[in-house]
XYZ file of C-alpha atoms in Angstrom:
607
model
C 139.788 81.708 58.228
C 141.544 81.650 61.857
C 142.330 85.111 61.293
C 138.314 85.907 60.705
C 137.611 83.468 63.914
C 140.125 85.252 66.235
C 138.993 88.989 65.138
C 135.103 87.550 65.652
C 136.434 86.441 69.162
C 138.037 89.795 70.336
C 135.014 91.810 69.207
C 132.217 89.330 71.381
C 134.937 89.794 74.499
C 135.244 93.657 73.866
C 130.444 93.994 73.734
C 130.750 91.740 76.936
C 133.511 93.931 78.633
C 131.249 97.063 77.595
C 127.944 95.766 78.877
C 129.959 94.454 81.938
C 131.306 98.062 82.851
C 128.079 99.674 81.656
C 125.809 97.071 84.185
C 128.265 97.757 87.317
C 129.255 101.578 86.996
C 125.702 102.523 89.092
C 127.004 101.387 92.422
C 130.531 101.425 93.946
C 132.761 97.988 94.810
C 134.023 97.707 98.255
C 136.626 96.450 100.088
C 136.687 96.052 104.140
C 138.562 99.151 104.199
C 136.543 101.784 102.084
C 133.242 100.214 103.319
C 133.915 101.058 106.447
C 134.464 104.139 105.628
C 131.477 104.634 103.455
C 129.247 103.290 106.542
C 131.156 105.618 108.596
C 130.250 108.788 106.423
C 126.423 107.756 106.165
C 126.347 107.487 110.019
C 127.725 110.566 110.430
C 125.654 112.674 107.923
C 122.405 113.633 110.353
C 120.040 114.424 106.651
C 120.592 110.722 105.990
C 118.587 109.566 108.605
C 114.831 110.638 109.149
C 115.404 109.454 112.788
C 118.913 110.313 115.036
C 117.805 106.864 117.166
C 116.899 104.388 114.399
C 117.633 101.139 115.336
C 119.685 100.603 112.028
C 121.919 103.394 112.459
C 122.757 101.732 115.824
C 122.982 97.977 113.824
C 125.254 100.296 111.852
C 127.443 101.558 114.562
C 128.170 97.980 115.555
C 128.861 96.577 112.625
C 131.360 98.998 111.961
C 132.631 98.933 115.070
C 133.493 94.984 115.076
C 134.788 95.518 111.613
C 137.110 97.736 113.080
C 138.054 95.765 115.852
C 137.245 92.010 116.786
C 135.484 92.118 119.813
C 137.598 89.740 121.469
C 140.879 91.771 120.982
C 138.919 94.591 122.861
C 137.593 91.738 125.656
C 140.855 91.001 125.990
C 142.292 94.209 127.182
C 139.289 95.395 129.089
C 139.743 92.390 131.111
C 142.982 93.142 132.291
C 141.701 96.730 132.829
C 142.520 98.131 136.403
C 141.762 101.829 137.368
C 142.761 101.810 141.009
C 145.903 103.357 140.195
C 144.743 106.283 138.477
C 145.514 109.524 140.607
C 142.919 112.163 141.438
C 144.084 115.789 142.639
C 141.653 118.392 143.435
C 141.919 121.681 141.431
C 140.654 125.329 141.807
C 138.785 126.615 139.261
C 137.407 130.135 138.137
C 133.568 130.443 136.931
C 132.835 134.178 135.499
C 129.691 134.736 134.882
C 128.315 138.527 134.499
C 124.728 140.234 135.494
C 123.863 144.052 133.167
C 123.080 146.588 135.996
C 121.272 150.146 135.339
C 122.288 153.268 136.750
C 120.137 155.673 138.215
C 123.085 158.536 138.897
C 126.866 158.681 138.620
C 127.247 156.598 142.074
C 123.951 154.676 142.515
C 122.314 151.604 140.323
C 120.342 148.702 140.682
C 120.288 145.176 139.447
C 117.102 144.956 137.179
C 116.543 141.297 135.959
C 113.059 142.239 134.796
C 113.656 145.458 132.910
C 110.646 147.886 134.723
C 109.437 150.799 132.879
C 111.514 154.031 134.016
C 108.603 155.694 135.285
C 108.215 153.374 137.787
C 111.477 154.317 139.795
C 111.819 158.068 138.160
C 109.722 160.829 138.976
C 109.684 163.866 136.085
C 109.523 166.788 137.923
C 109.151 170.504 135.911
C 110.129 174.007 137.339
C 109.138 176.864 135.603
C 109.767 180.553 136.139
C 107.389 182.178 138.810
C 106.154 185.973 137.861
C 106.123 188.871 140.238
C 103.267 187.283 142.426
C 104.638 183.888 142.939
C 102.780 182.581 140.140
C 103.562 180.335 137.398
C 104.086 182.562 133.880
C 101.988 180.752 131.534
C 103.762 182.983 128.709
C 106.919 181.490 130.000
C 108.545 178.784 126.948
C 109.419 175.437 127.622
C 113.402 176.731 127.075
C 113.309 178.001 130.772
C 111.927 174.953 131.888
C 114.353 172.766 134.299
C 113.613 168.943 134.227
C 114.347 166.836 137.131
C 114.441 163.507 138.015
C 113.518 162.144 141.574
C 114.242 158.564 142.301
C 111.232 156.634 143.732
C 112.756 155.064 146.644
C 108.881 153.697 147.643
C 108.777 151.704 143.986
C 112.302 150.382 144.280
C 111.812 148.726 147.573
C 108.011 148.000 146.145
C 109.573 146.100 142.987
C 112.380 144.414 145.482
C 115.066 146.035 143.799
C 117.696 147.256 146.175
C 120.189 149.648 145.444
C 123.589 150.090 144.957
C 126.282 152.536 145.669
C 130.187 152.617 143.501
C 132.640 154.702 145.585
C 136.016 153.855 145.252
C 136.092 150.954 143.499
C 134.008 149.488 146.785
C 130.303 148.298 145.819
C 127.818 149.010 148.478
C 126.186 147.124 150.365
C 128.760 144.079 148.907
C 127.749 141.305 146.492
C 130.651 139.549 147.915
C 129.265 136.029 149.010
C 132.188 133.551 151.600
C 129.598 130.760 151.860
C 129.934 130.067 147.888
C 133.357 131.677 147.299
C 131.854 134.517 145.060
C 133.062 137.973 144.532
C 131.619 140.835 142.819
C 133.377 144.146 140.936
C 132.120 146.047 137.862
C 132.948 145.569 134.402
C 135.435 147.591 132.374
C 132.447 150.206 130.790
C 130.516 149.850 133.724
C 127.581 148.104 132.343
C 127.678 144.978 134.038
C 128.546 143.591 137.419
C 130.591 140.073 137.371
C 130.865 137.811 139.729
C 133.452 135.729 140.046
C 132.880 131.571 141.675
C 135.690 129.738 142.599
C 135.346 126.099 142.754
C 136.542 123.110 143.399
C 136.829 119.734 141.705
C 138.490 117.036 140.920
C 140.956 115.954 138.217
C 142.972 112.949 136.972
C 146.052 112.819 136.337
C 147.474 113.873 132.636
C 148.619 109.985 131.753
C 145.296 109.041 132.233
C 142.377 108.832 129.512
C 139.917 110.754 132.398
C 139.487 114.731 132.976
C 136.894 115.983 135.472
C 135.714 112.901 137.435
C 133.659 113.165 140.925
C 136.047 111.054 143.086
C 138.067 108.365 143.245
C 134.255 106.081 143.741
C 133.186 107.014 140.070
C 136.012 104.885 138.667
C 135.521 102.284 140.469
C 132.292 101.933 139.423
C 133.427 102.178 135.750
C 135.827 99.345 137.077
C 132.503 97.503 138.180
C 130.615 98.222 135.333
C 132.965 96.854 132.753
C 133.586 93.954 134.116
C 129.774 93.129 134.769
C 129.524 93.676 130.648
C 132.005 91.457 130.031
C 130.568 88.338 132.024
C 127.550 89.186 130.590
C 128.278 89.347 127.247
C 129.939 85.903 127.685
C 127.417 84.397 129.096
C 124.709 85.300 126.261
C 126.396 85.732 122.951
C 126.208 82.630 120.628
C 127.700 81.440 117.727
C 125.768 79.254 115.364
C 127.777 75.875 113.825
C 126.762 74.029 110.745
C 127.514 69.999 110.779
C 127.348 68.474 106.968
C 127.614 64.645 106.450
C 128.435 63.190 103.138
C 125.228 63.787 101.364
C 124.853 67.387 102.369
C 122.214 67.162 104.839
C 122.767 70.361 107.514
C 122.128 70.181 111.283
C 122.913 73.661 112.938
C 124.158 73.606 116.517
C 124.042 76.648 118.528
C 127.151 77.474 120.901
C 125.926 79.226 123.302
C 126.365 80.124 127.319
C 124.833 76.505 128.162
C 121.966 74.464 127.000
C 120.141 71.295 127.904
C 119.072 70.702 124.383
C 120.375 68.044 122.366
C 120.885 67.202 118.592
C 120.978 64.358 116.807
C 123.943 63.949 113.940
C 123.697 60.377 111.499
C 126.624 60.286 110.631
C 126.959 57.607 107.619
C 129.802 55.814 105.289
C 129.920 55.256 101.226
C 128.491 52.002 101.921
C 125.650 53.864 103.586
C 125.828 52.471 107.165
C 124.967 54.538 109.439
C 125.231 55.331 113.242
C 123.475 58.207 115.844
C 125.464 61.119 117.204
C 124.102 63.094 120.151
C 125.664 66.666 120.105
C 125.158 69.455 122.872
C 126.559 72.538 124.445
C 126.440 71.719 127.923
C 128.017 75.148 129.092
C 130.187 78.243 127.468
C 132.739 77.406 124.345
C 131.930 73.887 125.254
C 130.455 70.719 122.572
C 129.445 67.347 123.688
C 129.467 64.957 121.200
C 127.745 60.602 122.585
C 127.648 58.007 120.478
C 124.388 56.518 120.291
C 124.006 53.383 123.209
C 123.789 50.091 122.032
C 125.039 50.711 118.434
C 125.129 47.153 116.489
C 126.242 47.572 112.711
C 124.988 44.645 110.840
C 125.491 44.037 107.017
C 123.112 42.093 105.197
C 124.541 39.237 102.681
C 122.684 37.607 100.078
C 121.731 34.072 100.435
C 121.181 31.517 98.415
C 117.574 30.153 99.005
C 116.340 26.686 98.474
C 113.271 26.409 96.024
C 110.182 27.002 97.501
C 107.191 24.689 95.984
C 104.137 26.885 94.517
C 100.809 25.761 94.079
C 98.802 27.372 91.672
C 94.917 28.082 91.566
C 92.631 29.563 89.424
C 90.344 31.803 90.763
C 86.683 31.751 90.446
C 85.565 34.979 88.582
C 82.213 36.113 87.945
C 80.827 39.715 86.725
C 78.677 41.786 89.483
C 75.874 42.608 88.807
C 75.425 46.665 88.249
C 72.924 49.414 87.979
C 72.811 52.689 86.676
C 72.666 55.685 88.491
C 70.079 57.994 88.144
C 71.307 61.720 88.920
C 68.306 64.122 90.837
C 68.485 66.972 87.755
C 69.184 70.542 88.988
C 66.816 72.745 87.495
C 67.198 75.943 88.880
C 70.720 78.108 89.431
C 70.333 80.911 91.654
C 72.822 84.349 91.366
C 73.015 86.856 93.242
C 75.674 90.217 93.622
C 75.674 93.529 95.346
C 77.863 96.604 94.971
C 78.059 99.753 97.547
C 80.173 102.303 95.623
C 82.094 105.975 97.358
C 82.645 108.602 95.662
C 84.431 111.388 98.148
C 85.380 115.092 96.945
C 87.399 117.265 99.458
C 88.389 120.618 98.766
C 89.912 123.532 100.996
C 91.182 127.393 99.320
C 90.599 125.847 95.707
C 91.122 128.864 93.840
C 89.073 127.814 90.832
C 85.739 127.030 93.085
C 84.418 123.953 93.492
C 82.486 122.201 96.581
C 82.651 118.992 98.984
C 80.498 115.877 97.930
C 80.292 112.876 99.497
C 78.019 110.270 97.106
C 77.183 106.780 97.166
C 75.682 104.066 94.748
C 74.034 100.758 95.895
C 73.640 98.254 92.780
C 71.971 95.186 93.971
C 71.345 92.192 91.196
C 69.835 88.779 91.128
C 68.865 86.082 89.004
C 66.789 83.093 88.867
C 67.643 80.285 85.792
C 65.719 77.250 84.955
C 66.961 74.849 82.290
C 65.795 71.728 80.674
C 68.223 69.741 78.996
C 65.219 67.228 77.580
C 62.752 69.696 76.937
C 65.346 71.983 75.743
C 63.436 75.071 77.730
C 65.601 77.773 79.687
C 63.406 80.611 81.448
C 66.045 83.327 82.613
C 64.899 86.003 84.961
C 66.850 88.895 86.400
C 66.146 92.370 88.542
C 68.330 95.609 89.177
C 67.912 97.748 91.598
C 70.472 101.077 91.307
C 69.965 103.885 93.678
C 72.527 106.270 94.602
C 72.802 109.673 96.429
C 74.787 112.948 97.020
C 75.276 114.974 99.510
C 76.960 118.487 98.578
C 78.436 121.199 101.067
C 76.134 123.969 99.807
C 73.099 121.565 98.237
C 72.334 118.648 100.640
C 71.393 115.451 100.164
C 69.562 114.403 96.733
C 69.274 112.123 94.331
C 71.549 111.376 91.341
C 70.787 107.671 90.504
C 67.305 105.049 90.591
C 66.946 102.503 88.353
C 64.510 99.525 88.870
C 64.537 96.673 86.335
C 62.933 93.400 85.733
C 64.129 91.012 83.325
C 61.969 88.034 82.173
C 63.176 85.658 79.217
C 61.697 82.505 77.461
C 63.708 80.334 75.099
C 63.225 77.151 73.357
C 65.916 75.411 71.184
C 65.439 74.927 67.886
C 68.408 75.085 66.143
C 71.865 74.773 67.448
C 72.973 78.249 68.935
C 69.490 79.567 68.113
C 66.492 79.878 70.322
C 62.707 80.937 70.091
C 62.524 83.672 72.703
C 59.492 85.305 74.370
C 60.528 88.377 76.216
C 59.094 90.602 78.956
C 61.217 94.116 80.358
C 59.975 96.214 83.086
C 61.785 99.240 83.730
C 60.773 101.984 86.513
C 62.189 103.713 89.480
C 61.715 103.494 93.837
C 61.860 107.309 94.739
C 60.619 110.412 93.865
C 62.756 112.863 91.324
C 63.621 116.177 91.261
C 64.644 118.812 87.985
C 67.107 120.326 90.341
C 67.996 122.642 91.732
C 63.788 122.792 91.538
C 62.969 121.008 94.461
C 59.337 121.939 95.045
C 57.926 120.234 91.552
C 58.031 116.299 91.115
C 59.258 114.945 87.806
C 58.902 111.243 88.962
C 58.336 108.049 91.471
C 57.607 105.088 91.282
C 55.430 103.689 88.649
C 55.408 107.642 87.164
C 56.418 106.614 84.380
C 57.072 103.103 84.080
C 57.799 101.134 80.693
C 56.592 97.453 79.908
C 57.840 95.803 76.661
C 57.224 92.558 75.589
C 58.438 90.926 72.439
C 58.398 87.392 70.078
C 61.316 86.415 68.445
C 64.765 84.360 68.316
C 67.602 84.179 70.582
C 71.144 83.761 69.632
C 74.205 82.808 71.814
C 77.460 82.954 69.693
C 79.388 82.869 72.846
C 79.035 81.492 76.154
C 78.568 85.100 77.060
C 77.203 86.838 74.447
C 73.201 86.829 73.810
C 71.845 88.255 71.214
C 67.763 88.866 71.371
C 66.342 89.979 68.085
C 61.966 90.265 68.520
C 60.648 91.745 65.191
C 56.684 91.184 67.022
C 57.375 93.695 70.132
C 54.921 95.987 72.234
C 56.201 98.558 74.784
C 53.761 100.584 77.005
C 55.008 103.725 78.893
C 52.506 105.501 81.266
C 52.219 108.091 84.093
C 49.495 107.219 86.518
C 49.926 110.338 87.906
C 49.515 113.369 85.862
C 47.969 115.647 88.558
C 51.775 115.730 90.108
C 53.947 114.745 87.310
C 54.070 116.473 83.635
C 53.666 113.534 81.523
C 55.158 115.416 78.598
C 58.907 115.350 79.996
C 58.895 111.560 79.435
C 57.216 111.322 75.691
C 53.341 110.791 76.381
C 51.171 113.462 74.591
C 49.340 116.144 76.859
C 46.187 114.868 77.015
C 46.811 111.347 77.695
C 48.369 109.000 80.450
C 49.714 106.221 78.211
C 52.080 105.805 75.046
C 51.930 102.722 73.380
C 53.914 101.638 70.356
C 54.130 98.269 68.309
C 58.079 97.939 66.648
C 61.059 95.683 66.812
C 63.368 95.193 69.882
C 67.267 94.248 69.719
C 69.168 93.419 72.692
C 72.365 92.432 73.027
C 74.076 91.627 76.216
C 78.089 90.507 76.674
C 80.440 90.515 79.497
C 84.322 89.423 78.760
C 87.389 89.864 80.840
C 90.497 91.015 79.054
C 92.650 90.402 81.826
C 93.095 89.177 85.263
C 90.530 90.841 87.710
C 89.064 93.265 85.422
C 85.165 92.606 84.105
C 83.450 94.095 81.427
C 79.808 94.252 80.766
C 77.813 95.906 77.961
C 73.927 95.976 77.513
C 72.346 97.480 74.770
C 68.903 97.904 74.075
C 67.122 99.637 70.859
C 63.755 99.744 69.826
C 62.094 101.185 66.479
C 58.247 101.742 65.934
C 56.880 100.510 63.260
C 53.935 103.468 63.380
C 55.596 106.436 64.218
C 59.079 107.577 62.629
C 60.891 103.790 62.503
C 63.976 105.342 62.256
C 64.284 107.411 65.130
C 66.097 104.714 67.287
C 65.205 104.770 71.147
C 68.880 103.926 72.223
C 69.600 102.525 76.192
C 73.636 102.010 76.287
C 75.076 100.340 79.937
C 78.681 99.650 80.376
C 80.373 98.550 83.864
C 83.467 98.232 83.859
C 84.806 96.392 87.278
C 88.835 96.025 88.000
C 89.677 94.190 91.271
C 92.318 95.444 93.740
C 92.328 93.824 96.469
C 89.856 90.675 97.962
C 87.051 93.076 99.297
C 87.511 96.399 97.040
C 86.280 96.650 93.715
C 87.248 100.249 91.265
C 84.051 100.104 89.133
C 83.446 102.498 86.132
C 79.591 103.081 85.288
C 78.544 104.600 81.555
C 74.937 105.084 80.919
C 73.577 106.617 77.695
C 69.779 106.790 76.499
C 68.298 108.308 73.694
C 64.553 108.696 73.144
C 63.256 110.586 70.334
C 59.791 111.109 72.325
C 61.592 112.712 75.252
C 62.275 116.578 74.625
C 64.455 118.802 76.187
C 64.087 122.753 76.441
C 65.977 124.970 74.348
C 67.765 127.944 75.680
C 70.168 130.772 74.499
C 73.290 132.737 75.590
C 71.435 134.074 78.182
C 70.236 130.967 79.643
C 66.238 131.838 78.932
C 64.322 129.298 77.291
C 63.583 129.883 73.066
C 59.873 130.854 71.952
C 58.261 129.333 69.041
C 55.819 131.943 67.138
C 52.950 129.852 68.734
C 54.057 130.710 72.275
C 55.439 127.411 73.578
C 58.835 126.732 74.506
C 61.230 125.150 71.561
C 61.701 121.583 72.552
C 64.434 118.830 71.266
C 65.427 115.623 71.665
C 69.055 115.280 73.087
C 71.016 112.275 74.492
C 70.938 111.771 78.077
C 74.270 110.426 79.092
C 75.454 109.717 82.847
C 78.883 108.531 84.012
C 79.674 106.917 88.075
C 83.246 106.281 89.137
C 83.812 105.409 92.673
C 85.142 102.590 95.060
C 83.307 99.818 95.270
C 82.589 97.107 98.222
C 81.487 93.928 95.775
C 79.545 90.462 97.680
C 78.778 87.850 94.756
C 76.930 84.524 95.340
C-alpha cells in the first residue's frame, strides 16, 4: 500500500514538473547579468525599433546604464574630475583632396566642374584636296580628308574656364595658394589635379581620453558643464520612502532636494495608544521627524458606578389615522427610435470591375400605447417610415429603399393571454419609383399603389414579446389612383381597373429577443390568403433586423426583406436577355419572390 502511495506521488510531481517546463519554455529567465545584455542587443538592433529616438529606447539606455553602474559610483569620480592638467600641442596635418581635369592637347587642359559639351571649346575643321583650279574635288573620298581641331579660346573664357599649361612638371599659371597653405601637382595618370592643405590643429596628449579638441577653453567648459550636471542632478532627483506602523497602514515620504510639505505619521502601541508624528524633508538627504505639541496619553479605567434610580412610564399610544392613496393612472406610453445607416464602397484598379457607391438608409419608428387595466382595453398604434438612397460613380443618385407603414391595433381581454383584436394596416410609399436603369417611366409614388387591410379576430401574447394576431374576417384593398402614369398591372390589379379587393384571413406574428448582450433581433411576418381567388397562393411579407451594438452611439444593423405576392408578375426572359412571347402576343409573366437585403453602419437615437 505505501509502495502504491509513493509511486502515485512521484508520477503527480513528474505531470507538474512537465506542465511547469512546458508553461515557462516560451520566454527566457534572467539574471542582472544576461538581462543586461539582452537589453543591450535590442538597443542596438536599429529593425527593432520603428523610431531611432523613441523615448523608450532612451528609458532603455538608462536603465541599463545604472544597472551597469550605480550612479553614485560615477558622481563620485566625476566630482573629483579636473581637466586643467591635460596638455594640448598643436599638430600639422595633411588634407588631400583631388579635382579630374580634361585635356585639350599634350600640354594644355582645363578644370571642367560642369562637364560642357566638346563642341563648345572644339572647333571640327575639314580639309579636302583642291583640283587643278583651286577648287574643292567633290569626287575626292572622305580617306583624303584631314580633320582638325581648333580650340575655342572665345567659349573657354565665355564658360569661365581658364586654361592650363604642364611643362616640366611646373603647372601654369600655378594652383599653388600661401594664404591657405595649398599646393597643386598632377596625379600619377594625369587625370586629376590634387591639391594638397596643410593644417593646423590641436591635439591632447596620448594619456588623455581626448583627440582633436579646439583649445585648451573647450575643456574647460566640459569641466563647467559636468559639474553644473552634477549639482543639478542633486538638487532634483528624489527617492520615495515608505513608513509602515503596526497595522500596515503606508504613508510615503518623498526625499527630495527640499520641501515645505509635511506628513503626518500615528504612530501607535499593542494597547492601541496612539501619538502624532510630523515628518518632512526640509532640504537634500535630510528627514525631520516632531512629535506632536501638547501630547497627553490618558488611559481610561473602568469604574465602578453607584446605582442610578429609574423611573418608569408607560407611554400613551394611539393608532393615526390613515388614508389611501390614490395613484393618477398612466394611460398612454409613448416610443419612439430612429436609425441613419452608411453603406460606403471604394474601389481603385479592381481588376474584376466593379464601381463606387456611397448609400444611406433612414428608418424612423414610433408608437403610441394606451392601456386599461379595469377595462382591460389596449389600443397599440405604430408607423415606419424607411427611405434610403444610392449614389453610384457611373449611375447617380436613386432610389433603393421607401417604405411607409401604419399600424393600428384593438384588443380586449378575454381570456388570460388571449385578446379580441380589431386590426387596421396601411402600407404605401413617399417618393416616386423607378424600373431602373429606365428612368423616364414611373412605376410608383405615393398612394400609387397603396394597400389597406383590416381584419376581426384574436390576439395572443405567449411572451412578453411575442404577439401573435390571427383575423379569420379580413379585407385588404390595393389601388392605383393613378393609372394614366403608373401601369397598374406591375402591382396585381387587372388592366381595366384601379382597385383589387379581396376578402381572406390575415396572420401576423411579430417577436423581438436578444440572444446576447447588445445584439437585438426582430422578426415580422405577415401572410394573407383569399378566400375567393386561389386560397393557397400565400401573399408572404418577411422583415428581419438584426441590430448588434458596438460602441454607445454606433449600431451594425442587418436588414432582410422578403415578399411574395402571387398577383404581382414578373417578365420572363431567355439567354439572350429578350423577354418570352406567349402565342397570343403578350409577354410570359410569373410570379417570383422579391427579396432585398441592407447592411451598413448605423447611428441609433431611442426614446
Amino acid at each position: 500500500m505505501m509502495t502504491r502511495l509513493l509511486f502515485t506521488l512521484l508520477s503527480l510531481m513528474a505531470v507538474c514538473n512537465l506542465f511547469a517546463q512546458t508553461d515557462t519554455a516560451d520566454y527566457q529567465k534572467f539574471d542582472p547579468f544576461s538581462a543586461g545584455e539582452y537589453i543591450h542587443q535590442l538597443n542596438e538592433d536599429a529593425s527593432f525599433w520603428r523610431n531611432e529616438d523613441d523615448s523608450l529606447r532612451s528609458d532603455l539606455i538608462r536603465l541599463l546604464n545604472q544597472a551597469n553602474e550605480p550612479y553614485d559610483s560615477i558622481s563620485k569620480r566625476l566630482s573629483v574630475l579636473d581637466l586643467s592638467g591635460v596638455e594640448i600641442v598643436n599638430q600639422d596635418l595633411l588634407l588631400r583632396d583631388s579635382t579630374e581635369i580634361r585635356w585639350l592637347n599634350d600640354s594644355t587642359f582645363i578644370i571642367d566642374s560642369v562637364g560642357w559639351n566638346s563642341d563648345l571649346i572644339l572647333k571640327r575643321e575639314l580639309d579636302s584636296l583642291m583640283n587643278e583650279g583651286g577648287r574643292t574635288d567633290s569626287s575626292l573620298f572622305i580617306p583624303d580628308t584631314i580633320v582638325t581641331f581648333v580650340i575655342d579660346t572665345l567659349a573657354l573664357e565665355s564658360l569661365d574656364l581658364p586654361m592650363y599649361r604642364y611643362s616640366s612638371g611646373q603647372i601654369t599659371p600655378s594652383l599653388d595658394s600661401r594664404e591657405i597653405r595649398r599646393s597643386a601637382a598632377l596625379s600619377e595618370d594625369s587625370g586629376n589635379v590634387v591639391y594638397t592643405d596643410s593644417i593646423s590643429i590641436s591635439v591632447a596628449r596620448e594619456n588623455s581620453p581626448f583627440y582633436k579638441v579646439d583649445g585648451k577653453a573647450q575643456l574647460d567648459s566640459l569641466q563647467l558643464a559636468v559639474e553644473a550636471l552634477l549639482k543639478y542632478n542633486e538638487l532634483k532627483d528624489s527617492t520615495r520612502m515608505i513608513f509602515t506602523d503596526m497595522y500596515g497602514r503606508e504613508t510615503p515620504l518623498w526625499i527630495t532636494s527640499g520641501s515645505h510639505e509635511i506628513y503626518r505619521f500615528w504612530v501607535k502601541n499593542f494597547k492601541d495608544d496612539s501619538i502624532t508624528l510630523w515628518m518632512g524633508n526640509p532640504s537634500a538627504n535630510e528627514v525631520s521627524i516632531l512629535l506632536e505639541d501638547a501630547i497627553d496619553v490618558v488611559r481610561l479605567s473602568p469604574v465602578q458606578l453607584a446605582p442610578l434610580p429609574l423611573t418608569l412610564k408607560e407611554p400613551e399610544r394611539k393608532l393615526a389615522e390613515m388614508e389611501m392613496i390614490e395613484s393618477d393612472p398612466i394611460f398612454w406610453e409613448y416610443g419612439f427610435s430612429s436609425a441613419l445607416i452608411f453603406n460606403q464602397t471604394y474601389l481603385s484598379h479592381w481588376a474584376k470591375g466593379g464601381g463606387n457607391s456611397l448609400s444611406t438608409m433612414l428608418d424612423v419608428n414610433g408608437n403610441a400605447t394606451y392601456h386599461n387595466k379595469n377595462t382591460r382595453t389596449a389600443w397599440i398604434n405604430s408607423a415606419r417610415l424607411k427611405y434610403g438612397n444610392v449614389i453610384a460613380e457611373k449611375n447617380g443618385l436613386r432610389k433603393n429603399n421607401d417604405i411607409f407603414e401604419i399600424s393600428s391595433k384593438l384588443n380586449k381581454n378575454k381570456w388570460s393571454k388571449v385578446d379580441l383584436s380589431a386590426s387596421f394596416y396601411m402600407l404605401n410609399q413617399i417618393a416616386r419609383g423607378y424600373n431602373y436603369p429606365n428612368d423616364s417611366v414611373i412605376v410608383s409614388r405615393f398612394l400609387n399603389p397603396a394597400s389597406l387591410t383590416v381584419g376581426l379576430g384574436i390576439d395572443y401574447k405567449p411572451f412578453k414579446h411575442t404577439s401573435i394576431n390571427l383575423a379569420p374576417l379580413s379585407y385588404k384593398n390595393t389601388f392605383v389612383l393613378d393609372t394614366a402614369q403608373i401601369d397598374q398591372t406591375n402591382h396585381g390589379i387587372a388592366a381595366d381597373k384601379r382597385v383589387k379587393q379581396e376578402l381572406g384571413t390575415q396572420l401576423v406574428v411579430m417577436n423581438k429577443f436578444s440572444p446576447m448582450d447588445d445584439l437585438s433581433i426582430s422578426n415580422k411576418v405577415r401572410l394573407f390568403s383569399n378566400y375567393l381567388n386561389k386560397p393557397q397562393n400565400i401573399d408572404v411579407d418577411w422583415e428581419l433586423l438584426l441590430d448588434k451594438k458596438i460602441s454607445w452611439f454606433f449600431t451594425v444593423r442587418l436588414n432582410l426583406h422578403l415578399i411574395y405576392d402571387d398577383d404581382v408578375r414578373f417578365t420572363v426572359f431567355d439567354e439572350d436577355n429578350q423577354a418570352v412571347i406567349l402565342p397570343d402576343g403578350s409577354e410570359k409573366k410569373v410570379a417570383r419572390a422579391q427579396f432585398k437585403e441592407f447592411i451598413g453602419l448605423s447611428l441609433l437615437f431611442k426614446l
